Short mmCIF file of C-alpha atoms in Angstrom, two decimals:
data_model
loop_
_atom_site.label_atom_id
_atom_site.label_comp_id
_atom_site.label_asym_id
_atom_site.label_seq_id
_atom_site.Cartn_x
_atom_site.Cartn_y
_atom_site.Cartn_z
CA UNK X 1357 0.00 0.00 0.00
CA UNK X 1358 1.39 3.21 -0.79
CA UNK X 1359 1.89 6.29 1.71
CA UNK X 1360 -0.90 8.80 2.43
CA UNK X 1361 1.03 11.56 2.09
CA UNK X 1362 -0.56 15.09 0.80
CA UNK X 1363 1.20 18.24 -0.68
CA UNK X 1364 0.84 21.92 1.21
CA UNK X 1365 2.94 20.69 4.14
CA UNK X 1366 5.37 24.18 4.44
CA UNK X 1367 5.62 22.72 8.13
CA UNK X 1368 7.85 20.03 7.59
CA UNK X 1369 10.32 22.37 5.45
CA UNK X 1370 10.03 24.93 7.87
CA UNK X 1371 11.72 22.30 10.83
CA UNK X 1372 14.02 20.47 8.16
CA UNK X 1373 15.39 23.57 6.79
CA UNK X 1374 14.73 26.61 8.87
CA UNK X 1375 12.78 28.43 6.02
CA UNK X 1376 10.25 30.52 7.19
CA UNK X 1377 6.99 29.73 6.21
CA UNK X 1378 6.58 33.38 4.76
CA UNK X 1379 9.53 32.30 2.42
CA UNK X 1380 8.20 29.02 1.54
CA UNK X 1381 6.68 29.27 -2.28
CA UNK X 1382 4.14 26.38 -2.70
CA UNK X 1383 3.43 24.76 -5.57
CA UNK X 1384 2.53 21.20 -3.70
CA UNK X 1385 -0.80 23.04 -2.75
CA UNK X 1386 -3.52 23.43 -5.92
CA UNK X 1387 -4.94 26.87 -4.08
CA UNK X 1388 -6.24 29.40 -5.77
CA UNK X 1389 -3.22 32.09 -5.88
CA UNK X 1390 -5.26 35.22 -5.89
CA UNK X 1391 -6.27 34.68 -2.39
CA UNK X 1392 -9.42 34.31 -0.60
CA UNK X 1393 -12.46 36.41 -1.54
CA UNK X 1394 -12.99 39.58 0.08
CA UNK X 1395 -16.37 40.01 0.29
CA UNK X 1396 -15.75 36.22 2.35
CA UNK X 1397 -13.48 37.83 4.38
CA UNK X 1398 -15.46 40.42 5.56
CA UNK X 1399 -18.12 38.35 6.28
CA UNK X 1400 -15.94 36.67 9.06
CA UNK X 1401 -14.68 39.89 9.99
CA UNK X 1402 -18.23 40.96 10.34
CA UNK X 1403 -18.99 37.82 12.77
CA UNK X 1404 -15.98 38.71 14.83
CA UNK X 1405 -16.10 41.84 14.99
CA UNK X 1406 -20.16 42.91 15.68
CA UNK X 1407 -22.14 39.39 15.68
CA UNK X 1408 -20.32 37.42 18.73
CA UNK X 1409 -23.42 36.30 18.89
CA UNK X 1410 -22.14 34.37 16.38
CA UNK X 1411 -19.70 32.31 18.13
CA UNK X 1412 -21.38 32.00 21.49
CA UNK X 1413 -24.12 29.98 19.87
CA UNK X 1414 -23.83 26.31 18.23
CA UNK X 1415 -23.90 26.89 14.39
CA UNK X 1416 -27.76 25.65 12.73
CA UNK X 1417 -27.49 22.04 12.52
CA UNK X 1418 -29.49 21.99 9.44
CA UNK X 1419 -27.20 24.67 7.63
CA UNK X 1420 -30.54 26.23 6.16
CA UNK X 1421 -28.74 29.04 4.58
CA UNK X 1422 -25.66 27.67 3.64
CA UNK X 1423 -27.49 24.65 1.69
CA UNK X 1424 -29.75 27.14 0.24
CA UNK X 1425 -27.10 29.39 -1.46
CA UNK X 1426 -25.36 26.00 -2.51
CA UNK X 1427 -27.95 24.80 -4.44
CA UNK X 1428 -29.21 28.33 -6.04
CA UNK X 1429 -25.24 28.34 -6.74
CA UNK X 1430 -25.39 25.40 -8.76
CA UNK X 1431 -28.91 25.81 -10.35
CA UNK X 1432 -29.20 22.38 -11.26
CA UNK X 1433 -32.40 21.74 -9.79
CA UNK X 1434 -31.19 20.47 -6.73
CA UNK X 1435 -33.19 20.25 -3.40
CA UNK X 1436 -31.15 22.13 -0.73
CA UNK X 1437 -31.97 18.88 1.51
CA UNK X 1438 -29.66 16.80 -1.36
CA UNK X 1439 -26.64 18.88 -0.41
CA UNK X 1440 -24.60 17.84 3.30
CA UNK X 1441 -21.78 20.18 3.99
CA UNK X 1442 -18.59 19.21 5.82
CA UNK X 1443 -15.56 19.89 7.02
CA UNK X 1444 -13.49 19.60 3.74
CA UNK X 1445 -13.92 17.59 1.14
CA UNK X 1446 -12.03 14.66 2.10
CA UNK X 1447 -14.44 14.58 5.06
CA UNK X 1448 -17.49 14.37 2.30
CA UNK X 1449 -15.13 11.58 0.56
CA UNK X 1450 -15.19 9.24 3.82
CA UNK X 1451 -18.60 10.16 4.58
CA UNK X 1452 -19.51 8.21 1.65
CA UNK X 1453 -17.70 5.15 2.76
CA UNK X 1454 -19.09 5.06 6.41
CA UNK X 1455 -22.63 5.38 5.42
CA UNK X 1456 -22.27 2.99 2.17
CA UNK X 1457 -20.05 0.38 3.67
CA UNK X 1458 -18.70 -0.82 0.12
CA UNK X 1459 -17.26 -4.35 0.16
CA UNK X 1460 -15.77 -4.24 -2.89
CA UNK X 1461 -14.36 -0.40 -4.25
CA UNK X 1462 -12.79 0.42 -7.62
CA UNK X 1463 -10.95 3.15 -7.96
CA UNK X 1464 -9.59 5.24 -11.27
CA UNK X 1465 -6.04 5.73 -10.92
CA UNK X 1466 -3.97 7.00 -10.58
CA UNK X 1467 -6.32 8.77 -8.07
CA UNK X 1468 -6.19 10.80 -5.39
CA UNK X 1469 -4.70 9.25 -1.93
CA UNK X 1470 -7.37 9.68 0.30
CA UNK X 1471 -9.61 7.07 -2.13
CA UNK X 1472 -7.71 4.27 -1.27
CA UNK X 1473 -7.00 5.56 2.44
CA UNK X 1474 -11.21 5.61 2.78
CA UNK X 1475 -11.08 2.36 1.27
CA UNK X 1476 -9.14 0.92 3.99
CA UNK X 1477 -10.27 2.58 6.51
CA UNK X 1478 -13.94 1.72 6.22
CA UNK X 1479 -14.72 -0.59 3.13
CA UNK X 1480 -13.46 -3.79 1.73
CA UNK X 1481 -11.42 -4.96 -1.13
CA UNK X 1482 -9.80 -2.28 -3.61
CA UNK X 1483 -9.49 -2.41 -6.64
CA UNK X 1484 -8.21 -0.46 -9.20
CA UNK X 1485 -8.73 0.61 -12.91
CA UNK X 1486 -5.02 2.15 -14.29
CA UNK X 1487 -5.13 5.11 -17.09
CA UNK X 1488 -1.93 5.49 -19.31
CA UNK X 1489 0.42 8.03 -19.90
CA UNK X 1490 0.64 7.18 -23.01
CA UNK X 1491 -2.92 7.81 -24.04
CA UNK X 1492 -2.42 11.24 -21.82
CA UNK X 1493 -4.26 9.78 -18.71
CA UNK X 1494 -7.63 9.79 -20.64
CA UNK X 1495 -10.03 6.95 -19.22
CA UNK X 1496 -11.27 4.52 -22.39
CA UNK X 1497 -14.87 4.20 -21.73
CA UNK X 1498 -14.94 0.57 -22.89
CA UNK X 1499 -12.41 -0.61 -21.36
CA UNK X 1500 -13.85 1.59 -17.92
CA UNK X 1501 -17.36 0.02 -18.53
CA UNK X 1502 -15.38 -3.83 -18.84
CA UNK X 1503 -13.90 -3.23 -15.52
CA UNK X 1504 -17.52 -2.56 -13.57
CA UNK X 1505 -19.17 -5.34 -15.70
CA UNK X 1506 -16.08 -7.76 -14.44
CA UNK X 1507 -15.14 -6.72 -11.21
CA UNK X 1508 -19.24 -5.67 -10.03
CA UNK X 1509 -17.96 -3.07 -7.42
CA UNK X 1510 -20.37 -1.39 -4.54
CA UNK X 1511 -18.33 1.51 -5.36
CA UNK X 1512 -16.57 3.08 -8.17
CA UNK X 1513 -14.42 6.31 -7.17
CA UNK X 1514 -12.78 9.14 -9.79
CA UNK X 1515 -11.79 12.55 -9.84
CA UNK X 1516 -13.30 14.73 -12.43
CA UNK X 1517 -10.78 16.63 -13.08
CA UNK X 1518 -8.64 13.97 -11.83
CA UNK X 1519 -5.78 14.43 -9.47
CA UNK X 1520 -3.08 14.48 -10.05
CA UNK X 1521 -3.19 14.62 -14.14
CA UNK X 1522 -6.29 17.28 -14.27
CA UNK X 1523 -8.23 15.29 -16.67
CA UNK X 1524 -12.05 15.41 -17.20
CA UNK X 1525 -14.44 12.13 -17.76
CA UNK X 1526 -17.40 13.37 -19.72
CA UNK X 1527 -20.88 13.28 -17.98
CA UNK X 1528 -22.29 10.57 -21.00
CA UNK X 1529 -19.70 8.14 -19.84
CA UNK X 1530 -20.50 8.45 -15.81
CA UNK X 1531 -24.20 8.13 -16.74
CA UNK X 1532 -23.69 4.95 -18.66
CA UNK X 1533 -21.32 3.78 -15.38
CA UNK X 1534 -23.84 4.68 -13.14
CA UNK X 1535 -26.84 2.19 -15.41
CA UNK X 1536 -24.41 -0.78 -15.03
CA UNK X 1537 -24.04 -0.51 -11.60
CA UNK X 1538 -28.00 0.15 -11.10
CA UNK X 1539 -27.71 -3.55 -12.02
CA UNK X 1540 -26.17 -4.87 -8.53
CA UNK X 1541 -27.59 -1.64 -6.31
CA UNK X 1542 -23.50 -0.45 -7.24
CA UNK X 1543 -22.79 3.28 -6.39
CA UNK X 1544 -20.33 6.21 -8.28
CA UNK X 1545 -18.55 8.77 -6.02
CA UNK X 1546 -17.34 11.58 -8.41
CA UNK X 1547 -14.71 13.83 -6.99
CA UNK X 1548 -15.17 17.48 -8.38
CA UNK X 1549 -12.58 19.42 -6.13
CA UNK X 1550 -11.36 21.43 -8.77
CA UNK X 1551 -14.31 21.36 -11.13
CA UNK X 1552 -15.17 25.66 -10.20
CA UNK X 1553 -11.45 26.75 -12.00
CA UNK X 1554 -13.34 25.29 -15.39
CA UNK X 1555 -15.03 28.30 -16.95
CA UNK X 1556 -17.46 25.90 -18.78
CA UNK X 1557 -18.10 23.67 -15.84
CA UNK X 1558 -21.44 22.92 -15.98
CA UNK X 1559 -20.52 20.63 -19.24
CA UNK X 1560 -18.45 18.96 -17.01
CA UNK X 1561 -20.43 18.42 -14.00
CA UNK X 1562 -22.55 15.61 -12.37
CA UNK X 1563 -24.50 18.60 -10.19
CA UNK X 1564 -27.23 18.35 -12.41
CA UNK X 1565 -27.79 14.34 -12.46
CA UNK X 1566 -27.79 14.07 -8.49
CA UNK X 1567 -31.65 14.41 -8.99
CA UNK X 1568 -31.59 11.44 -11.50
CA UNK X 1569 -29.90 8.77 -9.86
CA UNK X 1570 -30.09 7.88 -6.36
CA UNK X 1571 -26.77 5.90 -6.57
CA UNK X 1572 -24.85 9.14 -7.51
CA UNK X 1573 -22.30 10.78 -5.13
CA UNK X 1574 -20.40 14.19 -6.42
CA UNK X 1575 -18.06 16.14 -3.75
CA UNK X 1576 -16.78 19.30 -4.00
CA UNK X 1577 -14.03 21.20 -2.06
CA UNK X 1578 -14.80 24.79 -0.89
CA UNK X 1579 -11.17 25.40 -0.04
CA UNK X 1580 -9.09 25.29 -3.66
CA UNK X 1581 -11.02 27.89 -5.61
CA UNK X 1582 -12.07 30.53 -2.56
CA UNK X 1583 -8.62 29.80 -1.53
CA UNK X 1584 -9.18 28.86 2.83
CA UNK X 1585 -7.94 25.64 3.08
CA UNK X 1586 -7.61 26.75 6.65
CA UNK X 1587 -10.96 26.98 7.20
CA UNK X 1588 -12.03 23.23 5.95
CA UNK X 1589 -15.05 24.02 3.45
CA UNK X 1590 -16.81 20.79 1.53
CA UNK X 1591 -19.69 19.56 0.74
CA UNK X 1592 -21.50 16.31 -0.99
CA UNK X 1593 -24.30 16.23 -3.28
CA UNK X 1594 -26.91 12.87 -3.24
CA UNK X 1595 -30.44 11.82 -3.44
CA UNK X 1596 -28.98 8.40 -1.84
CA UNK X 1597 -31.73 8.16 1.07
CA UNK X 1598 -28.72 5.66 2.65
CA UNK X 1599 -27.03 8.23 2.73
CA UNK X 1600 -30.05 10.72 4.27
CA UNK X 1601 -30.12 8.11 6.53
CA UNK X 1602 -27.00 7.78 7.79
CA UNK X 1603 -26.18 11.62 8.12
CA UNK X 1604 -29.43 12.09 10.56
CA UNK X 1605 -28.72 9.00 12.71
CA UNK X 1606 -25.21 8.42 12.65
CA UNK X 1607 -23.33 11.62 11.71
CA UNK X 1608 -21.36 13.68 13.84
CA UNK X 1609 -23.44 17.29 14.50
CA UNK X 1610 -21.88 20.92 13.41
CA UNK X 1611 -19.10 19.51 11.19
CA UNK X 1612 -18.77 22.52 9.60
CA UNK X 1613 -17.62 25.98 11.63
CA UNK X 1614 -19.92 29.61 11.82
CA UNK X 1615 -17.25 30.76 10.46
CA UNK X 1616 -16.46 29.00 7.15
CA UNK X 1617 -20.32 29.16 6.67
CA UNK X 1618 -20.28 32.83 6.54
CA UNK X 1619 -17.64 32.75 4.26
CA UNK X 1620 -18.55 30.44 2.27
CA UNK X 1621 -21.87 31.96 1.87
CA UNK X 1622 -20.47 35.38 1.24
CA UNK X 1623 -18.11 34.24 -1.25
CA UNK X 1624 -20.54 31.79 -3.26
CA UNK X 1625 -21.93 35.64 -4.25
CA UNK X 1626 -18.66 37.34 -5.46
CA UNK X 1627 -19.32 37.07 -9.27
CA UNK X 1628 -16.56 39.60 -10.07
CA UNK X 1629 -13.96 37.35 -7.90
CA UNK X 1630 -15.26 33.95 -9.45
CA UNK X 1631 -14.50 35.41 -13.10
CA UNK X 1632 -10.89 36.97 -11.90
CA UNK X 1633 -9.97 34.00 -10.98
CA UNK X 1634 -10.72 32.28 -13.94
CA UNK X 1635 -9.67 34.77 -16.11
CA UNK X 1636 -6.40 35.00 -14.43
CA UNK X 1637 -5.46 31.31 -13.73
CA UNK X 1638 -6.08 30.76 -17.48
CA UNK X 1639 -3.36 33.20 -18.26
CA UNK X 1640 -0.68 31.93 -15.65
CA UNK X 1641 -1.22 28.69 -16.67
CA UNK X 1642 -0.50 29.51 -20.54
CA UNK X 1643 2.61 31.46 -18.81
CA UNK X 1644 3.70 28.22 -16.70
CA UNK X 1645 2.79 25.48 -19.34
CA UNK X 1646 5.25 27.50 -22.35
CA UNK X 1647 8.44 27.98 -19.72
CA UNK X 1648 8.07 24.52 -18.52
CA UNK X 1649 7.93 23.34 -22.37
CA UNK X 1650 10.96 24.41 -22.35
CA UNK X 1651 12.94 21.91 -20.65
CA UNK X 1652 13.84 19.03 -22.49
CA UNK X 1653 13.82 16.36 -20.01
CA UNK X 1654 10.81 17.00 -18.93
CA UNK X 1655 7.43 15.45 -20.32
CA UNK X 1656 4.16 17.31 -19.75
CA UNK X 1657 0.82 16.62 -18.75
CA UNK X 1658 -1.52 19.95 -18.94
CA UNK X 1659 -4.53 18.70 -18.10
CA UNK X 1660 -8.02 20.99 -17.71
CA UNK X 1661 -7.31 23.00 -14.24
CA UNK X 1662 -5.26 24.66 -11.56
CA UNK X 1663 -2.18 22.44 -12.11
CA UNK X 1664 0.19 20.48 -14.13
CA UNK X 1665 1.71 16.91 -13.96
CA UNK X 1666 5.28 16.65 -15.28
CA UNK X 1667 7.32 13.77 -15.63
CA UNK X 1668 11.16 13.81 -14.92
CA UNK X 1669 13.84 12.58 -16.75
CA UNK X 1670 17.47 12.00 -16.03
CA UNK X 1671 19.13 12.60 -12.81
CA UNK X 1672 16.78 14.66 -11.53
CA UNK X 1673 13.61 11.67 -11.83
CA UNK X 1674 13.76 10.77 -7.91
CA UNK X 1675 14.97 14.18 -6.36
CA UNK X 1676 13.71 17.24 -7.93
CA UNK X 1677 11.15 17.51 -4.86
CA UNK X 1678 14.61 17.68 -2.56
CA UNK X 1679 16.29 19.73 -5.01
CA UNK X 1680 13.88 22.39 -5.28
CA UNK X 1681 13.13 22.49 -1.77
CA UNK X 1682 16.80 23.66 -0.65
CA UNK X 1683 15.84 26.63 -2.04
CA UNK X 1684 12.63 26.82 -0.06
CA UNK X 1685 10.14 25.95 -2.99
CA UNK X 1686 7.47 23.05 -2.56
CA UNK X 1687 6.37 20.76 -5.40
CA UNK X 1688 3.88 17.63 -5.33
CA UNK X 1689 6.02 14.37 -5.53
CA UNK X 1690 3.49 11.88 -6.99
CA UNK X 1691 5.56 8.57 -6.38
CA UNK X 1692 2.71 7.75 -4.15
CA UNK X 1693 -0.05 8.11 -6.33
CA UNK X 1694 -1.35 4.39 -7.58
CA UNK X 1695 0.42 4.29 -10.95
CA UNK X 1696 2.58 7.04 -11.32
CA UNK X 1697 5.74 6.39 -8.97
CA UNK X 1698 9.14 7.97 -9.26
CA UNK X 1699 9.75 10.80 -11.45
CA UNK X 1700 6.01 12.33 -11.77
CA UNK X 1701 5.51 15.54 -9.91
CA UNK X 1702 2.62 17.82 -9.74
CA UNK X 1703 3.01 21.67 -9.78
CA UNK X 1704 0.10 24.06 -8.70
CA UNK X 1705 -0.35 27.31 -11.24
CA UNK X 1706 1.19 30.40 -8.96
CA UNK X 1707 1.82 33.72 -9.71
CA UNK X 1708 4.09 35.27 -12.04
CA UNK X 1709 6.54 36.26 -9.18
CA UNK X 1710 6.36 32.33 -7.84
CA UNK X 1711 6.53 31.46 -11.31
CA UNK X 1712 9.82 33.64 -12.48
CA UNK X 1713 11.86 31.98 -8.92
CA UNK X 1714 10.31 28.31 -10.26
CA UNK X 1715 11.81 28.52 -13.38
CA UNK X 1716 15.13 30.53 -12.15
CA UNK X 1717 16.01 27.32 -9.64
CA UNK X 1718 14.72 24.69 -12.06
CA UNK X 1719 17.12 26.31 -14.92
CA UNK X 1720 19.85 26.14 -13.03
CA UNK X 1721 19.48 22.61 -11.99
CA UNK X 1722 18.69 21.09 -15.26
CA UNK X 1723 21.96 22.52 -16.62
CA UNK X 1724 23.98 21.37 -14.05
CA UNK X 1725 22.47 17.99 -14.19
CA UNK X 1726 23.79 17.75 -18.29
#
């Protein structure tokens, strides 16, 4: 079994190195670079500062408000009562397991960790359905719909966009998952962490199905686009009435903080900092994706979001993550990603400044390296 290791751990560099974590550039971390929103900020700054009211009650159990403005957010005809928030969406992601139980889970990989980790932690035998690099990490819908027919799983599991390699699965092929699986009462979880930095997302999307199969689970991560992983913002979409079931008797009350919520909600409005940011991360992307093009030994894997997957050639394949990090900069090693091992490493879209000191380091290695 491979490690559960994450990225966005400036910690651990701060106490091997003595870097600061002001110093510390992170491109292990797919956050939104732009910052959080600041119409969510003041929000919180408004519950602080003139509602401590606020804070010296229990949040609403039922999250009336916040469930509202998530489903008028995703207009997809979704009941507010279809949408559970929690504290990140990994929480959401294990949710799923401890209400469904799954004795048998299949997972798309290479995927990201905390799949398998749920797995383990609460279902039964894993199994797992490999993309290629050398078709670019696309899935092959028959071959996908071969390994459900053959393997009959409680649960399948994918990211859409995938992590680590950013790649989409298009909604006809989930829908045709999700009638083979109908079969045997089988379930799909579909991971959309990253699925706000699309600008056409609603192509993309299984919001809009939730209402059409009861055996659908999407989650989505409040933290990566609005930029507070701090805060721990998720949420799941179902019309699973398991899953109903299990959050009212079994689930863990106020999971998720007054103060996320009223950031959340507050930020779920800011139109103007919703098209910034996808104005903007388009452009440093373009930026990142041409100087990293330019490195010969490395092989490139764009995908549809917030990040890039690279793959490493020469002497360089097993260290760049401790290369780069003596000089205080922080990228995804994927060697623990099902799949992928050594010499794949993810690296989150920055700013131009992060950018410029990225490419100034990496130069300098590669050429000492030939």
């Amino acid at each position: 079994m491979h490690s559960y290791e994450h990225g966005g751990n400036p910690y651990a560099l701060e106490k091997s190195k003595g870097i600061s974590l002001e110093s510390v550039i992170d491109f292990s971390a797919n956050i939104n670079p732009l910052g959080p929103s600041e119409k969510g900020l003041s929000a919180i700054k408004t519950v602080l500062e003139r509602c401590r009211g606020s804070l010296t009650r229990y949040p609403d159990p039922d999250y009336t408000q916040l469930r509202k403005q998530l489903a008028d957010y995703h207009n997809a005809g979704l009941d507010a009562a279809q949408i559970y928030p929690t504290n990140g969406g990994i929480e959401a992601i294990h949710d799923v397991f401890r209400a469904l139980k799954p004795k048998k889970t299949l997972i798309v990989a290479p995927a990201f960790v905390e799949y398998e980790k749920a797995a383990a932690a609460h279902g039964g035998e894993t199994v797992f359905f490999p993309l290629e690099a050398e078709r670019g990490f696309a899935i092959e819908p028959g071959a996908f719909y071969e390994a459900i027919d053959r393997h009959r799983p409680d649960l399948v599991v994918l990211g859409s966009p995938n992590n680590p390699t950013g790649k989409l699965v298009a909604k006809t092929v989930l829908m045709h998952a999700l009638e083979r699986l109908s079969a045997w009462n089988g379930a799909l979880l579909t991971d959309e962490a990253f699925m706000e930095f699309l600008t056409d997302e609603t192509v993309w999307s299984m919001a809009g199905e939730v209402t059409k199969f009861e055996n659908l689970f999407v989650t989505r991560s409040l933290t990566k686009f609005f930029a507070v992983p701090g805060l721990r913002a998720g949420y799941l979409m179902t019309a699973s009435p398991a899953f109903a079931a299990y959050w009212q008797a079994v689930k863990p009350v106020w999971g998720f903080n007054a103060l996320a919520e009223a950031y959340v909600v507050a930020a779920l409005e800011d139109a103007a900092y919703i098209e910034n940011t996808r104005t903007e991360l388009c452009r440093l992307k373009t930026k990142l994706i041409a100087h990293l093009a330019n490195f010969k030994d490395l092989a490139l894997y764009a995908g549809e979001v917030n990040y890039v997957l690279i793959q490493v050639n020469g002497p360089f394949r097993s260290s760049l993550k401790q290369a780069l990090e003596a000089s205080g900069i922080l990228i995804r090693d994927c060697a623990n990603y099902k799949g992928l091992e050594k010499g794949f490493y993810r690296l989150a879209v920055l700013g131009d400044a992060d950018q410029a000191r990225l490419m100034e380091v990496l130069s300098s290695l590669l050429s000492q390296a030939k």
